[in-house]
PDB file of C-alpha atoms and ligand atoms in Angstrom:
ATOM      1  CA  MET S   1       0.000   0.000   0.000  1.00 60.00           C
ATOM      2  CA  SER S   2       1.380   3.333  -1.066  1.00 73.00           C
ATOM      3  CA  TYR S   3       0.171   6.702   0.127  1.00 86.00           C
ATOM      4  CA  ALA S   4       1.865   8.463  -2.798  1.00 87.00           C
ATOM      5  CA  PRO S   5      -0.446  10.459  -5.055  1.00 91.00           C
ATOM      6  CA  ILE S   6      -0.413   9.834  -8.786  1.00 92.00           C
ATOM      7  CA  ALA S   7       0.048  12.770 -11.141  1.00 95.00           C
ATOM      8  CA  LEU S   8      -2.035  12.187 -14.259  1.00 97.00           C
ATOM      9  CA  SER S   9       0.543  14.143 -16.256  1.00 96.00           C
ATOM     10  CA  THR S  10       3.184  11.649 -15.143  1.00 95.00           C
ATOM     11  CA  ALA S  11       0.905   8.735 -15.948  1.00 97.00           C
ATOM     12  CA  PHE S  12       0.210  10.064 -19.456  1.00 97.00           C
ATOM     13  CA  ALA S  13       3.902  10.784 -20.052  1.00 97.00           C
ATOM     14  CA  SER S  14       4.780   7.167 -19.236  1.00 96.00           C
ATOM     15  CA  PHE S  15       3.249   5.552 -22.337  1.00 96.00           C
ATOM     16  CA  ASP S  16       2.600   6.390 -25.990  1.00 96.00           C
ATOM     17  CA  THR S  17       0.361   3.570 -27.200  1.00 97.00           C
ATOM     18  CA  LEU S  18      -3.041   4.656 -28.470  1.00 97.00           C
ATOM     19  CA  TRP S  19      -6.318   3.002 -27.397  1.00 98.00           C
ATOM     20  CA  SER S  20      -4.439   1.251 -24.576  1.00 98.00           C
ATOM     21  CA  PRO S  21      -6.037   2.029 -21.203  1.00 98.00           C
ATOM     22  CA  HIS S  22      -3.630   2.166 -18.254  1.00 98.00           C
ATOM     23  CA  VAL S  23      -4.807   1.685 -14.685  1.00 97.00           C
ATOM     24  CA  VAL S  24      -3.875   4.641 -12.478  1.00 96.00           C
ATOM     25  CA  THR S  25      -5.704   3.551  -9.339  1.00 96.00           C
ATOM     26  CA  ARG S  26      -8.491   1.326  -8.068  1.00 96.00           C
ATOM     27  CA  VAL S  27     -11.633   2.260  -6.145  1.00 97.00           C
ATOM     28  CA  ASN S  28     -13.149  -0.773  -4.425  1.00 98.00           C
ATOM     29  CA  ASP S  29     -13.575  -3.157  -7.366  1.00 98.00           C
ATOM     30  CA  TYR S  30     -13.386  -0.459 -10.041  1.00 98.00           C
ATOM     31  CA  ASP S  31     -10.428   0.727 -12.122  1.00 98.00           C
ATOM     32  CA  VAL S  32      -9.626   4.322 -12.921  1.00 98.00           C
ATOM     33  CA  ARG S  33      -7.909   4.071 -16.306  1.00 98.00           C
ATOM     34  CA  VAL S  34      -6.435   6.678 -18.618  1.00 98.00           C
ATOM     35  CA  ALA S  35      -5.916   6.409 -22.361  1.00 98.00           C
ATOM     36  CA  LYS S  36      -4.578   8.382 -25.280  1.00 98.00           C
ATOM     37  CA  VAL S  37      -6.832   7.957 -28.278  1.00 98.00           C
ATOM     38  CA  GLU S  38      -6.907   9.008 -31.930  1.00 98.00           C
ATOM     39  CA  GLY S  39      -8.875   7.718 -34.888  1.00 98.00           C
ATOM     40  CA  ASP S  40     -11.483   4.996 -34.465  1.00 97.00           C
ATOM     41  CA  HIS S  41     -11.933   2.291 -31.853  1.00 97.00           C
ATOM     42  CA  ILE S  42     -14.220  -0.628 -32.802  1.00 97.00           C
ATOM     43  CA  TRP S  43     -17.888  -1.381 -32.236  1.00 97.00           C
ATOM     44  CA  HIS S  44     -18.269  -3.411 -29.051  1.00 97.00           C
ATOM     45  CA  VAL S  45     -20.607  -4.131 -26.141  1.00 97.00           C
ATOM     46  CA  HIS S  46     -20.088  -4.495 -22.394  1.00 97.00           C
ATOM     47  CA  THR S  47     -22.913  -6.851 -21.563  1.00 96.00           C
ATOM     48  CA  ASP S  48     -22.899  -6.426 -17.789  1.00 96.00           C
ATOM     49  CA  THR S  49     -21.454  -3.014 -17.027  1.00 97.00           C
ATOM     50  CA  ASP S  50     -21.865   0.664 -17.758  1.00 98.00           C
ATOM     51  CA  GLU S  51     -18.701   2.472 -18.889  1.00 98.00           C
ATOM     52  CA  PHE S  52     -17.840   5.971 -17.689  1.00 98.00           C
ATOM     53  CA  PHE S  53     -15.825   8.439 -19.804  1.00 98.00           C
ATOM     54  CA  LEU S  54     -14.261  11.758 -18.779  1.00 98.00           C
ATOM     55  CA  VAL S  55     -12.542  13.771 -21.508  1.00 98.00           C
ATOM     56  CA  LEU S  56      -9.404  15.395 -20.094  1.00 98.00           C
ATOM     57  CA  ASP S  57      -8.135  16.875 -23.351  1.00 98.00           C
ATOM     58  CA  GLY S  58      -9.248  17.011 -26.968  1.00 98.00           C
ATOM     59  CA  GLU S  59     -12.674  15.814 -28.073  1.00 98.00           C
ATOM     60  CA  LEU S  60     -14.129  12.320 -27.980  1.00 98.00           C
ATOM     61  CA  HIS S  61     -17.005  11.100 -30.133  1.00 98.00           C
ATOM     62  CA  ILE S  62     -18.980   8.011 -29.195  1.00 98.00           C
ATOM     63  CA  ALA S  63     -21.268   6.343 -31.728  1.00 98.00           C
ATOM     64  CA  LEU S  64     -24.046   4.314 -30.096  1.00 98.00           C
ATOM     65  CA  ARG S  65     -26.421   1.690 -31.480  1.00 96.00           C
ATOM     66  CA  ASP S  66     -29.598   0.596 -29.744  1.00 90.00           C
ATOM     67  CA  GLY S  67     -33.065  -0.584 -30.721  1.00 88.00           C
ATOM     68  CA  ALA S  68     -33.923   2.935 -31.891  1.00 89.00           C
ATOM     69  CA  GLY S  69     -31.002   3.180 -34.313  1.00 94.00           C
ATOM     70  CA  GLU S  70     -27.615   4.858 -34.339  1.00 96.00           C
ATOM     71  CA  HIS S  71     -26.700   7.946 -32.351  1.00 96.00           C
ATOM     72  CA  SER S  72     -23.538   9.931 -31.835  1.00 96.00           C
ATOM     73  CA  VAL S  73     -22.436  12.001 -28.865  1.00 98.00           C
ATOM     74  CA  ARG S  74     -19.683  14.618 -28.970  1.00 98.00           C
ATOM     75  CA  LEU S  75     -17.733  15.082 -25.779  1.00 98.00           C
ATOM     76  CA  PRO S  76     -15.508  18.157 -25.652  1.00 98.00           C
ATOM     77  CA  ARG S  77     -12.816  18.493 -23.016  1.00 98.00           C
ATOM     78  CA  GLY S  78     -14.316  18.439 -19.531  1.00 98.00           C
ATOM     79  CA  SER S  79     -17.339  16.331 -20.481  1.00 98.00           C
ATOM     80  CA  VAL S  80     -18.470  13.140 -18.825  1.00 98.00           C
ATOM     81  CA  PHE S  81     -20.667  10.455 -20.356  1.00 98.00           C
ATOM     82  CA  THR S  82     -21.744   6.964 -19.354  1.00 98.00           C
ATOM     83  CA  VAL S  83     -22.385   4.305 -21.979  1.00 98.00           C
ATOM     84  CA  PRO S  84     -25.181   2.105 -20.592  1.00 97.00           C
ATOM     85  CA  ARG S  85     -24.499  -1.594 -20.257  1.00 96.00           C
ATOM     86  CA  GLY S  86     -25.575  -3.621 -23.255  1.00 95.00           C
ATOM     87  CA  THR S  87     -25.320  -0.667 -25.660  1.00 96.00           C
ATOM     88  CA  GLU S  88     -23.089  -1.111 -28.708  1.00 97.00           C
ATOM     89  CA  HIS S  89     -20.635   1.736 -28.927  1.00 97.00           C
ATOM     90  CA  ARG S  90     -17.614   2.899 -30.913  1.00 98.00           C
ATOM     91  CA  PRO S  91     -15.456   5.690 -29.501  1.00 98.00           C
ATOM     92  CA  SER S  92     -13.456   7.819 -31.910  1.00 98.00           C
ATOM     93  CA  ALA S  93     -11.298  10.905 -31.759  1.00 98.00           C
ATOM     94  CA  PRO S  94     -10.586  12.413 -35.185  1.00 97.00           C
ATOM     95  CA  SER S  95      -8.106  14.935 -33.724  1.00 98.00           C
ATOM     96  CA  GLY S  96      -6.968  12.936 -30.709  1.00 98.00           C
ATOM     97  CA  ALA S  97      -7.981  13.039 -27.064  1.00 98.00           C
ATOM     98  CA  SER S  98      -6.895  12.070 -23.567  1.00 98.00           C
ATOM     99  CA  ILE S  99      -9.593  10.287 -21.601  1.00 98.00           C
ATOM    100  CA  LEU S 100     -10.250   8.773 -18.185  1.00 98.00           C
ATOM    101  CA  LEU S 101     -12.409   5.662 -17.809  1.00 98.00           C
ATOM    102  CA  PHE S 102     -14.077   4.266 -14.716  1.00 98.00           C
ATOM    103  CA  GLU S 103     -15.294   0.694 -14.912  1.00 97.00           C
ATOM    104  CA  PRO S 104     -15.175  -2.586 -13.001  1.00 98.00           C
ATOM    105  CA  THR S 105     -11.764  -4.221 -12.704  1.00 98.00           C
ATOM    106  CA  GLY S 106     -11.465  -6.905 -15.368  1.00 97.00           C
ATOM    107  CA  THR S 107     -13.586  -5.059 -17.949  1.00 97.00           C
ATOM    108  CA  SER S 108     -12.168  -5.646 -21.437  1.00 95.00           C
ATOM    109  CA  SER S 109     -11.362  -2.611 -23.573  1.00 95.00           C
ATOM    110  CA  VAL S 110     -13.093  -4.324 -26.501  1.00 95.00           C
ATOM    111  CA  GLY S 111     -16.088  -5.562 -24.530  1.00 94.00           C
ATOM    112  CA  ASP S 112     -17.701  -8.968 -24.489  1.00 90.00           C
ATOM    113  CA  ARG S 113     -18.808  -8.918 -28.121  1.00 85.00           C
ATOM    114  CA  HIS S 114     -16.873  -7.308 -30.942  1.00 86.00           C
ATOM    115  CA  GLY S 115     -15.589  -7.815 -34.447  1.00 86.00           C
ATOM    116  CA  ASP S 116     -11.973  -8.202 -35.502  1.00 91.00           C
ATOM    117  CA  VAL S 117      -9.578  -6.139 -33.407  1.00 92.00           C
ATOM    118  CA  PRO S 118      -7.193  -4.117 -35.611  1.00 92.00           C
ATOM    119  CA  ASP S 119      -3.551  -3.600 -34.668  1.00 92.00           C
ATOM    120  CA  HIS S 120      -4.113  -0.030 -33.474  1.00 94.00           C
ATOM    121  CA  VAL S 121      -6.548  -1.145 -30.742  1.00 94.00           C
ATOM    122  CA  ASP S 122      -5.203  -2.788 -27.582  1.00 94.00           C
ATOM    123  CA  ALA S 123      -7.523  -5.544 -26.320  1.00 94.00           C
ATOM    124  CA  THR S 124      -6.763  -5.384 -22.601  1.00 96.00           C
ATOM    125  CA  THR S 125      -8.313  -5.336 -19.164  1.00 96.00           C
ATOM    126  CA  GLY S 126      -6.034  -2.375 -18.422  1.00 97.00           C
ATOM    127  CA  ARG S 127      -2.255  -2.109 -18.593  1.00 96.00           C
ATOM    128  CA  ALA S 128      -0.183  -1.381 -15.515  1.00 95.00           C
ATOM    129  CA  LEU S 129       1.670   1.903 -15.523  1.00 94.00           C
ATOM    130  CA  PRO S 130       5.405   1.480 -15.991  1.00 89.00           C
ATOM    131  CA  SER S 131       7.226   1.260 -12.699  1.00 83.00           C
ATOM    132  CA  GLY S 132       8.015   4.759 -11.510  1.00 78.00           C
ATOM    133  CA  ALA S 133       4.889   6.276 -13.081  1.00 81.00           C
ATOM    134  CA  ASP S 134       2.624   4.683 -10.496  1.00 76.00           C
ATOM    135  CA  HIS S 135       3.445   7.315  -7.937  1.00 69.00           C
ATOM    136  CA  ASP S 136       4.220  10.990  -8.054  1.00 58.00           C
ATOM    137  CA  GLY S 137       7.826  10.631  -9.120  1.00 51.00           C
ATOM    138  CA  ALA S 138       9.751  10.796 -12.336  1.00 51.00           C
ATOM    139  CA  PRO S 139       8.702   8.175 -14.872  1.00 50.00           C
ATOM    140  CA  SER S 140      11.224   5.463 -15.531  1.00 47.00           C
ATOM    141  CA  THR S 141      12.587   5.195 -19.036  1.00 47.00           C
TER     142      THR S 141
HETATM  143 NI1   NI U 201     -16.383   0.206 -24.253  1.00 70.64          NI
END
């Protein structure tokens, strides 16, 4: 157990991979994850959990599909949005964005149902921050 705070700027500086959520801390059985994103993610569904998004920088778009058809939400910096469980969604960021996600530990970044995962999307339940970036110190190289 560490009492050291985590600087999000340090966390973001510690990795470059796009669409690759990194776990910065846990709250009970939830992860707080951060990700750098640009271009399109893939259509996917989280059958059993909602998924919370906070846009820290840039602008995130989320396309949604439900029984009523297809919708799109635009989330400028500072916006929050929750994708309801069971709703097909595809995040995208034409000009890039930095986002924070809050979802149960073990939640897959590509959901429970999805098509082929392209190389630019990391299918993960959340990467660990590199050692040194998981507290408020200089990131390791
Ligand atoms: Ni999702």
